[in-house]
GROMACS .gro file of C-alpha atoms in nm:
model
  437
    1MET     CA    1   5.583  25.149  21.887
    2ALA     CA    2   5.782  25.408  22.077
    3CYS     CA    3   6.048  25.285  22.314
    4HIS     CA    4   5.996  25.332  22.688
    5SER     CA    5   6.268  25.314  22.953
    6THR     CA    6   6.194  25.049  23.218
    7ARG     CA    7   6.436  25.164  23.487
    8ALA     CA    8   6.176  25.363  23.676
    9TYR     CA    9   5.937  25.071  23.712
   10THR     CA   10   6.003  24.824  23.988
   11SER     CA   11   5.762  24.543  23.902
   12PRO     CA   12   5.616  24.362  23.598
   13VAL     CA   13   5.269  24.488  23.692
   14ARG     CA   14   5.380  24.854  23.687
   15ARG     CA   15   5.560  24.809  23.356
   16LEU     CA   16   5.249  24.653  23.199
   17HIS     CA   17   5.034  24.946  23.309
   18VAL     CA   18   5.263  25.179  23.113
   19ILE     CA   19   5.272  24.949  22.811
   20GLY     CA   20   4.891  24.930  22.806
   21ARG     CA   21   4.861  25.308  22.788
   22ALA     CA   22   5.115  25.326  22.507
   23LEU     CA   23   4.940  25.056  22.305
   24SER     CA   24   4.594  25.208  22.340
   25SER     CA   25   4.663  25.456  22.056
   26HIS     CA   26   4.766  25.184  21.805
   27THR     CA   27   4.452  25.058  21.637
   28SER     CA   28   4.649  24.799  21.438
   29SER     CA   29   4.749  24.613  21.755
   30PRO     CA   30   4.571  24.290  21.852
   31ASN     CA   31   4.281  24.358  22.088
   32LEU     CA   32   4.247  24.181  22.422
   33LEU     CA   33   3.891  24.167  22.566
   34VAL     CA   34   3.848  24.083  22.934
   35GLU     CA   35   3.495  24.111  23.076
   36PRO     CA   36   3.366  24.200  23.322
   37SER     CA   37   3.647  24.436  23.417
   38ASP     CA   38   3.502  24.495  23.766
   39ALA     CA   39   3.332  24.202  23.937
   40LEU     CA   40   3.306  23.974  24.239
   41ILE     CA   41   3.579  23.714  24.288
   42ASP     CA   42   3.348  23.423  24.206
   43GLU     CA   43   3.232  23.559  23.869
   44PRO     CA   44   3.386  23.399  23.558
   45LEU     CA   45   3.566  23.611  23.302
   46THR     CA   46   3.540  23.621  22.924
   47ILE     CA   47   3.894  23.639  22.783
   48ARG     CA   48   3.932  23.681  22.408
   49VAL     CA   49   4.198  23.815  22.167
   50SER     CA   50   4.113  23.937  21.815
   51GLY     CA   51   4.309  24.102  21.537
   52LEU     CA   52   4.582  23.836  21.533
   53LYS     CA   53   4.742  23.689  21.225
   54LEU     CA   54   4.629  23.351  21.097
   55HIS     CA   55   4.757  23.082  21.338
   56GLN     CA   56   4.975  23.336  21.520
   57LYS     CA   57   5.137  23.206  21.837
   58ILE     CA   58   5.072  23.414  22.148
   59THR     CA   59   5.101  23.397  22.524
   60LEU     CA   60   4.839  23.526  22.763
   61SER     CA   61   4.966  23.631  23.105
   62ALA     CA   62   4.807  23.747  23.428
   63PHE     CA   63   4.965  23.944  23.712
   64LEU     CA   64   4.774  23.988  24.036
   65ARG     CA   65   4.874  24.241  24.298
   66ALA     CA   66   4.725  24.276  24.648
   67GLU     CA   67   4.867  24.386  24.983
   68GLY     CA   68   5.225  24.362  24.866
   69LYS     CA   69   5.184  24.015  24.713
   70GLU     CA   70   5.227  23.940  24.344
   71PHE     CA   71   5.106  23.625  24.168
   72VAL     CA   72   5.162  23.541  23.802
   73SER     CA   73   5.058  23.288  23.537
   74CYS     CA   74   5.077  23.239  23.161
   75ALA     CA   75   4.930  23.017  22.890
   76HIS     CA   76   5.029  22.944  22.528
   77TYR     CA   77   4.775  22.970  22.247
   78THR     CA   78   4.761  22.962  21.866
   79ALA     CA   79   4.513  23.187  21.686
   80ASP     CA   80   4.238  23.020  21.478
   81ASP     CA   81   4.153  23.081  21.111
   82ALA     CA   82   3.986  23.412  21.206
   83GLY     CA   83   4.289  23.538  21.396
   84CYS     CA   84   4.118  23.492  21.733
   85VAL     CA   85   4.184  23.320  22.066
   86ASP     CA   86   3.905  23.251  22.318
   87THR     CA   87   4.007  23.081  22.645
   88ALA     CA   88   3.659  22.923  22.666
   89VAL     CA   89   3.712  22.752  22.330
   90HIS     CA   90   4.081  22.717  22.257
   91SER     CA   91   4.328  22.496  22.434
   92SER     CA   92   4.640  22.612  22.611
   93GLY     CA   93   4.941  22.420  22.482
   94GLY     CA   94   5.176  22.514  22.763
   95GLY     CA   95   5.271  22.758  23.031
   96SER     CA   96   5.100  22.737  23.370
   97PHE     CA   97   4.832  22.487  23.255
   98TYR     CA   98   4.715  22.282  22.958
   99GLY     CA   99   4.377  22.237  22.793
  100VAL     CA  100   4.058  22.440  22.759
  101GLU     CA  101   4.036  22.626  23.089
  102PRO     CA  102   3.842  22.955  23.069
  103MET     CA  103   3.964  23.069  23.413
  104GLY     CA  104   4.300  22.895  23.413
  105LEU     CA  105   4.494  23.221  23.412
  106LEU     CA  106   4.358  23.291  23.762
  107TRP     CA  107   4.364  22.956  23.937
  108SER     CA  108   4.706  22.859  23.802
  109MET     CA  109   4.881  23.161  23.948
  110THR     CA  110   5.189  23.121  24.166
  111SER     CA  111   5.392  23.372  24.362
  112SER     CA  112   5.613  23.582  24.136
  113LYS     CA  113   5.880  23.585  24.408
  114ASP     CA  114   6.079  23.279  24.509
  115LYS     CA  115   6.030  23.359  24.876
  116GLY     CA  116   5.685  23.517  24.842
  117ALA     CA  117   5.361  23.418  25.007
  118LYS     CA  118   5.240  23.080  24.887
  119ARG     CA  119   4.878  23.136  24.983
  120LEU     CA  120   4.691  23.425  24.830
  121LEU     CA  121   4.503  23.575  25.121
  122ILE     CA  122   4.352  23.921  25.137
  123LYS     CA  123   4.306  24.080  25.478
  124ASP     CA  124   4.142  24.406  25.372
  125VAL     CA  125   3.825  24.293  25.192
  126THR     CA  126   3.729  24.652  25.117
  127ARG     CA  127   3.998  24.658  24.847
  128PRO     CA  128   4.002  24.447  24.531
  129TYR     CA  129   4.260  24.227  24.369
  130ASP     CA  130   4.414  24.421  24.079
  131VAL     CA  131   4.481  24.188  23.788
  132THR     CA  132   4.668  24.287  23.474
  133MET     CA  133   4.620  24.058  23.172
  134SER     CA  134   4.846  24.086  22.868
  135VAL     CA  135   4.896  23.938  22.523
  136HIS     CA  136   5.256  23.856  22.430
  137ALA     CA  137   5.396  23.771  22.087
  138ASP     CA  138   5.501  23.407  22.047
  139HIS     CA  139   5.511  23.141  22.319
  140VAL     CA  140   5.691  23.280  22.621
  141ASP     CA  141   5.778  23.089  22.939
  142LEU     CA  142   5.682  23.207  23.287
  143GLU     CA  143   6.031  23.322  23.384
  144ALA     CA  144   6.049  23.541  23.074
  145ILE     CA  145   5.706  23.686  23.160
  146LYS     CA  146   5.850  23.802  23.494
  147SER     CA  147   6.152  23.954  23.329
  148ALA     CA  148   6.195  24.321  23.241
  149ASN     CA  149   6.357  24.211  22.917
  150ASN     CA  150   6.021  24.081  22.791
  151ILE     CA  151   5.848  24.420  22.754
  152SER     CA  152   5.883  24.438  22.375
  153SER     CA  153   5.673  24.122  22.332
  154VAL     CA  154   5.356  24.277  22.483
  155LEU     CA  155   5.085  24.333  22.220
  156ASP     CA  156   4.796  24.451  22.438
  157THR     CA  157   4.701  24.463  22.804
  158LYS     CA  158   4.386  24.508  23.013
  159HIS     CA  159   4.320  24.562  23.384
  160VAL     CA  160   4.047  24.403  23.593
  161ARG     CA  161   3.944  24.431  23.957
  162ARG     CA  162   3.816  24.133  24.155
  163TRP     CA  163   3.621  24.196  24.474
  164TYR     CA  164   3.506  23.996  24.774
  165LEU     CA  165   3.283  24.280  24.889
  166ARG     CA  166   2.999  24.405  24.670
  167ASN     CA  167   2.927  24.777  24.673
  168GLY     CA  168   2.658  24.842  24.934
  169VAL     CA  169   2.757  24.563  25.176
  170GLN     CA  170   2.832  24.701  25.525
  171ARG     CA  171   3.130  24.581  25.728
  172ILE     CA  172   3.085  24.611  26.111
  173PRO     CA  173   3.368  24.507  26.348
  174VAL     CA  174   3.241  24.316  26.654
  175ARG     CA  175   3.390  24.354  27.003
  176LYS     CA  176   3.098  24.237  27.217
  177GLY     CA  177   3.195  24.091  27.552
  178ARG     CA  178   3.449  23.826  27.465
  179LEU     CA  179   3.325  23.783  27.105
  180ARG     CA  180   3.558  23.903  26.830
  181GLY     CA  181   3.487  23.916  26.459
  182THR     CA  182   3.316  24.109  26.182
  183LEU     CA  183   2.954  24.132  26.073
  184PHE     CA  184   2.871  24.182  25.705
  185ILE     CA  185   2.527  24.322  25.626
  186PRO     CA  186   2.407  24.272  25.266
  187SER     CA  187   2.222  24.529  25.066
  188GLY     CA  188   1.848  24.479  25.017
  189VAL     CA  189   1.563  24.440  25.258
  190ALA     CA  190   1.615  24.277  25.600
  191PRO     CA  191   1.582  24.029  25.759
  192TYR     CA  192   1.847  23.815  25.588
  193PRO     CA  193   1.952  23.448  25.613
  194ALA     CA  194   2.237  23.448  25.866
  195VAL     CA  195   2.563  23.250  25.845
  196LEU     CA  196   2.841  23.212  26.102
  197ASP     CA  197   3.184  23.168  25.931
  198MET     CA  198   3.495  23.009  26.088
  199PHE     CA  199   3.837  22.919  25.954
  200GLY     CA  200   4.112  22.688  26.073
  201GLY     CA  201   4.354  22.669  26.360
  202SER     CA  202   4.617  22.912  26.235
  203GLY     CA  203   4.446  23.190  26.433
  204GLY     CA  204   4.355  23.546  26.345
  205LEU     CA  205   4.049  23.678  26.165
  206PHE     CA  206   3.965  23.579  25.807
  207GLU     CA  207   3.689  23.784  25.644
  208PHE     CA  208   3.702  23.706  25.274
  209ARG     CA  209   3.448  23.422  25.264
  210ALA     CA  210   3.203  23.603  25.489
  211ALA     CA  211   3.237  23.915  25.272
  212LEU     CA  212   3.163  23.712  24.958
  213LEU     CA  213   2.865  23.537  25.118
  214ALA     CA  214   2.728  23.879  25.220
  215SER     CA  215   2.774  23.992  24.863
  216ARG     CA  216   2.552  23.698  24.770
  217GLY     CA  217   2.277  23.804  25.011
  218PHE     CA  218   2.368  23.645  25.345
  219PHE     CA  219   2.403  23.827  25.679
  220THR     CA  220   2.739  23.688  25.792
  221PHE     CA  221   2.953  23.685  26.105
  222ALA     CA  222   3.325  23.612  26.048
  223LEU     CA  223   3.424  23.477  26.390
  224ALA     CA  224   3.777  23.491  26.532
  225TYR     CA  225   3.854  23.250  26.816
  226LEU     CA  226   4.230  23.212  26.843
  227ALA     CA  227   4.536  23.438  26.857
  228PHE     CA  228   4.344  23.758  26.792
  229ASP     CA  229   4.267  24.069  27.004
  230GLY     CA  230   4.281  23.916  27.350
  231LEU     CA  231   4.147  23.574  27.250
  232PRO     CA  232   4.317  23.249  27.359
  233GLN     CA  233   4.657  23.167  27.216
  234ASN     CA  234   4.631  22.786  27.247
  235PHE     CA  235   4.375  22.524  27.151
  236ASP     CA  236   4.367  22.396  27.510
  237GLU     CA  237   4.211  22.727  27.623
  238LEU     CA  238   3.909  22.711  27.390
  239ASP     CA  239   3.564  22.618  27.517
  240PHE     CA  240   3.247  22.535  27.331
  241ASP     CA  241   3.041  22.803  27.505
  242TYR     CA  242   3.226  23.075  27.312
  243PHE     CA  243   3.105  22.931  26.981
  244ARG     CA  244   2.753  22.871  27.107
  245GLU     CA  245   2.745  23.232  27.229
  246ALA     CA  246   2.841  23.352  26.880
  247ALA     CA  247   2.570  23.137  26.719
  248GLU     CA  248   2.306  23.263  26.966
  249MET     CA  249   2.413  23.625  26.917
  250LEU     CA  250   2.379  23.595  26.537
  251SER     CA  251   2.053  23.402  26.558
  252GLY     CA  252   1.901  23.666  26.788
  253HIS     CA  253   2.018  23.964  26.585
  254PRO     CA  254   1.729  24.174  26.453
  255LEU     CA  255   1.869  24.155  26.100
  256ALA     CA  256   1.875  23.772  26.102
  257LEU     CA  257   1.594  23.576  25.941
  258PRO     CA  258   1.403  23.387  26.215
  259GLY     CA  259   1.412  23.011  26.229
  260GLY     CA  260   1.781  22.937  26.266
  261ILE     CA  261   2.119  23.013  26.116
  262GLY     CA  262   2.376  22.851  25.893
  263VAL     CA  263   2.735  22.775  25.991
  264ILE     CA  264   3.031  22.720  25.760
  265GLY     CA  265   3.376  22.614  25.873
  266SER     CA  266   3.706  22.498  25.726
  267SER     CA  267   3.956  22.258  25.885
  268PHE     CA  268   3.953  22.318  26.262
  269GLY     CA  269   3.658  22.547  26.202
  270GLY     CA  270   3.487  22.257  26.027
  271GLY     CA  271   3.516  22.050  26.344
  272LEU     CA  272   3.364  22.341  26.536
  273THR     CA  273   3.084  22.354  26.279
  274ASN     CA  274   3.010  21.987  26.340
  275MET     CA  275   2.999  22.059  26.713
  276LEU     CA  276   2.750  22.343  26.669
  277ALA     CA  277   2.533  22.126  26.444
  278SER     CA  278   2.540  21.859  26.714
  279PHE     CA  279   2.470  22.067  27.025
  280CYS     CA  280   2.323  22.405  26.929
  281ASP     CA  281   1.954  22.415  26.835
  282LYS     CA  282   2.000  22.750  26.660
  283VAL     CA  283   2.186  22.581  26.372
  284LYS     CA  284   1.960  22.489  26.080
  285ALA     CA  285   2.219  22.430  25.805
  286ALA     CA  286   2.594  22.356  25.819
  287VAL     CA  287   2.874  22.332  25.565
  288VAL     CA  288   3.195  22.156  25.675
  289ILE     CA  289   3.503  22.192  25.451
  290ASN     CA  290   3.766  21.926  25.532
  291GLY     CA  291   3.681  21.927  25.901
  292PRO     CA  292   3.677  21.632  26.144
  293PRO     CA  293   3.351  21.474  26.259
  294THR     CA  294   3.495  21.478  26.612
  295SER     CA  295   3.544  21.760  26.862
  296PRO     CA  296   3.866  21.955  26.798
  297LEU     CA  297   3.850  22.103  27.150
  298ARG     CA  298   3.976  21.976  27.485
  299ASP     CA  299   3.759  21.730  27.680
  300GLN     CA  300   3.466  21.923  27.826
  301ASP     CA  301   3.103  21.902  27.929
  302VAL     CA  302   2.851  22.015  27.668
  303ASN     CA  303   2.479  22.016  27.755
  304GLY     CA  304   2.557  21.793  28.051
  305GLU     CA  305   2.740  21.540  27.835
  306ARG     CA  306   3.114  21.467  27.849
  307ILE     CA  307   3.260  21.523  27.501
  308ILE     CA  308   3.604  21.383  27.433
  309GLY     CA  309   3.818  21.619  27.226
  310HIS     CA  310   4.095  21.558  26.975
  311ILE     CA  311   4.317  21.866  26.965
  312PRO     CA  312   4.556  21.878  26.666
  313ARG     CA  313   4.927  21.882  26.752
  314TRP     CA  314   5.224  21.972  26.543
  315SER     CA  315   5.525  21.744  26.519
  316GLU     CA  316   5.837  21.956  26.548
  317LEU     CA  317   6.037  21.668  26.406
  318SER     CA  318   5.836  21.602  26.086
  319GLY     CA  319   5.638  21.926  26.049
  320ASP     CA  320   5.318  21.719  26.021
  321ILE     CA  321   4.991  21.784  26.197
  322ILE     CA  322   4.922  21.492  26.428
  323LEU     CA  323   4.557  21.387  26.460
  324ASN     CA  324   4.454  21.092  26.671
  325TYR     CA  325   4.090  20.988  26.655
  326ASP     CA  326   3.879  20.731  26.833
  327HIS     CA  327   3.576  20.600  26.645
  328SER     CA  328   3.368  20.613  26.963
  329ASP     CA  329   3.402  20.992  26.975
  330VAL     CA  330   3.224  21.083  26.650
  331LEU     CA  331   2.987  21.372  26.718
  332PRO     CA  332   2.605  21.319  26.718
  333MET     CA  333   2.558  21.548  26.419
  334TRP     CA  334   2.206  21.418  26.358
  335ARG     CA  335   2.078  21.519  26.702
  336GLN     CA  336   1.945  21.873  26.629
  337GLY     CA  337   1.815  21.795  26.278
  338ALA     CA  338   2.055  22.036  26.104
  339LYS     CA  339   2.108  21.982  25.733
  340ILE     CA  340   2.482  21.917  25.696
  341LEU     CA  341   2.699  21.931  25.384
  342HIS     CA  342   3.048  21.777  25.415
  343LEU     CA  343   3.296  21.872  25.143
  344VAL     CA  344   3.587  21.631  25.144
  345SER     CA  345   3.913  21.662  24.944
  346GLU     CA  346   4.069  21.331  24.850
  347ASP     CA  347   4.426  21.466  24.834
  348ASP     CA  348   4.397  21.635  25.175
  349ARG     CA  349   4.732  21.580  25.350
  350VAL     CA  350   4.602  21.711  25.687
  351LEU     CA  351   4.278  21.515  25.733
  352PRO     CA  352   4.294  21.224  25.487
  353SER     CA  353   3.963  21.133  25.328
  354SER     CA  354   4.020  20.772  25.437
  355VAL     CA  355   4.009  20.883  25.800
  356TYR     CA  356   3.690  21.080  25.738
  357ARG     CA  357   3.525  20.779  25.568
  358SER     CA  358   3.628  20.547  25.851
  359LEU     CA  359   3.490  20.778  26.119
  360MET     CA  360   3.164  20.842  25.934
  361GLN     CA  361   3.102  20.468  25.902
  362THR     CA  362   3.036  20.454  26.274
  363ILE     CA  363   2.724  20.667  26.238
  364PRO     CA  364   2.407  20.452  26.230
  365ARG     CA  365   2.255  20.438  25.884
  366ASP     CA  366   1.922  20.572  26.007
  367LYS     CA  367   2.100  20.882  26.143
  368LYS     CA  368   2.275  20.981  25.818
  369HIS     CA  369   1.975  21.117  25.625
  370ASN     CA  370   2.060  21.482  25.709
  371ILE     CA  371   2.430  21.446  25.629
  372HIS     CA  372   2.543  21.471  25.265
  373SER     CA  373   2.908  21.411  25.175
  374VAL     CA  374   3.075  21.520  24.849
  375PHE     CA  375   3.422  21.392  24.764
  376TYR     CA  376   3.667  21.574  24.535
  377PRO     CA  377   3.946  21.365  24.374
  378GLY     CA  378   4.279  21.546  24.357
  379ALA     CA  379   4.170  21.841  24.572
  380GLY     CA  380   4.378  21.959  24.867
  381HIS     CA  381   4.292  22.073  25.219
  382LEU     CA  382   4.249  22.446  25.148
  383LEU     CA  383   3.927  22.462  24.947
  384GLU     CA  384   3.852  22.830  24.888
  385PRO     CA  385   3.608  23.031  24.671
  386PRO     CA  386   3.629  22.978  24.294
  387PHE     CA  387   3.936  23.056  24.085
  388ALA     CA  388   4.171  23.102  24.384
  389PRO     CA  389   4.526  22.968  24.324
  390LEU     CA  390   4.609  22.637  24.484
  391CYS     CA  391   4.822  22.651  24.799
  392ARG     CA  392   4.993  22.313  24.838
  393GLU     CA  393   5.199  22.416  25.138
  394SER     CA  394   5.249  22.716  25.363
  395SER     CA  395   5.399  22.817  25.694
  396ILE     CA  396   5.173  22.870  25.993
  397LYS     CA  397   5.253  22.960  26.350
  398ILE     CA  398   5.070  22.834  26.654
  399GLU     CA  399   5.304  22.646  26.885
  400TYR     CA  400   5.602  22.729  26.654
  401ASP     CA  401   5.668  22.803  26.288
  402ALA     CA  402   5.574  22.498  26.083
  403LEU     CA  403   5.559  22.424  25.711
  404VAL     CA  404   5.231  22.240  25.655
  405ILE     CA  405   5.165  22.031  25.344
  406TRP     CA  406   4.802  22.085  25.242
  407GLY     CA  407   4.801  21.877  24.920
  408GLY     CA  408   4.612  21.913  24.594
  409ASP     CA  409   4.657  21.884  24.218
  410MET     CA  410   4.620  22.227  24.055
  411GLN     CA  411   4.354  22.149  23.793
  412SER     CA  412   4.158  21.905  24.010
  413HIS     CA  413   4.161  22.152  24.295
  414ALA     CA  414   4.028  22.428  24.067
  415VAL     CA  415   3.739  22.205  23.960
  416ALA     CA  416   3.662  22.126  24.322
  417GLN     CA  417   3.661  22.492  24.428
  418GLU     CA  418   3.422  22.595  24.153
  419ASN     CA  419   3.185  22.306  24.218
  420SER     CA  420   3.197  22.329  24.596
  421TRP     CA  421   3.112  22.700  24.597
  422LYS     CA  422   2.800  22.635  24.392
  423ARG     CA  423   2.703  22.361  24.634
  424ILE     CA  424   2.762  22.588  24.933
  425LEU     CA  425   2.535  22.860  24.798
  426GLU     CA  426   2.268  22.607  24.701
  427HIS     CA  427   2.279  22.437  25.041
  428LEU     CA  428   2.253  22.760  25.238
  429ASN     CA  429   1.984  22.901  25.010
  430THR     CA  430   1.778  22.585  25.026
  431HIS     CA  431   1.783  22.543  25.404
  432LEU     CA  432   1.784  22.909  25.512
  433SER     CA  433   1.479  23.005  25.310
  434ARG     CA  434   1.615  23.291  25.099
  435ILE     CA  435   1.742  23.308  24.743
  436SER     CA  436   2.080  23.482  24.716
  437MET     CA  437   2.150  23.789  24.503
   0.00000   0.00000   0.00000
């Protein structure tokens, strides 16, 4: 193989692009197959290597680049008697994970920079994640994968793109009265099952889950409610009417399927989802991801009833999120007849599953028939769509900069994300009367 100077290339991803082009003319090189090369983020990949020597040791690596962030992983394999490696069949003996994990190269990724972003978030959903997968000779550790000195070990490389937004889905920013967010209109024939999507208390606008749901056939509204485009800066300023207004706007939209909407929320947004399921008759189905069954808002009157709130506070001393709950304040989630799915991580360091269980025990047994809870051992607070890397901790800023421990074991969390996404789609499809794409 011809030598190539590496001085002009500033990152491992750029170097691997050049190596891949150089290797493409060498038919004797091992062949890496990664399919599909262009797909939605929740679609599994087939990853196979052929043309290896009998029992040859190799390393598979993955580099992901998006919006200035770089994440990396690797796994060690030994070729079988046919000179092949298949991640769906063969076991990784080291690197970023162990065992037979077809998608391990994606969910085991960590930041390639010591001070890089610890949570892989994309803000521009109209652009994909670019992932470069490579085969390296021998078993190579992760630090060597990152190094420029490791170029000579690359045997083959392929490039894949992973999207949240399917081609044909429309993205429409919303600035209507005080409402802020983004509508996503799926392809196909309207009307569509409609879903309101809310994230946690770190503020801003998160669109990736709403974009992916729209790519699966739902008319979605990613709702911002804090620290975004003129919206309140503090939890104390939030009122329930804003969220009810968003639900009513979506329910009354001409593109929304009649009969009620779905709501999905994570963390603080999960508490808001429980509130909408309790007090808004437009909500037909709800999915709550590690959210409290109590109001996360300040004390306020809702439908003529005084609702006691439990606003999360940050401890400047410990960096922990302080949550104080009273069992008498559990929301009447059964009242409107909404079908509710609670997804609960058992290694959640923000809202412990023991607290959730204790609070839910106060609900009368005859009121629980519309509430289904699923528990995930070893999963952390930030349950995201399938194959996303685990974020155990990250810095967020509301009252001040704080390092928050979210929890989670990497492999257990990956299992939970894949299973929970299937349950989310099934729940929304079942109770919103439309099969997704």
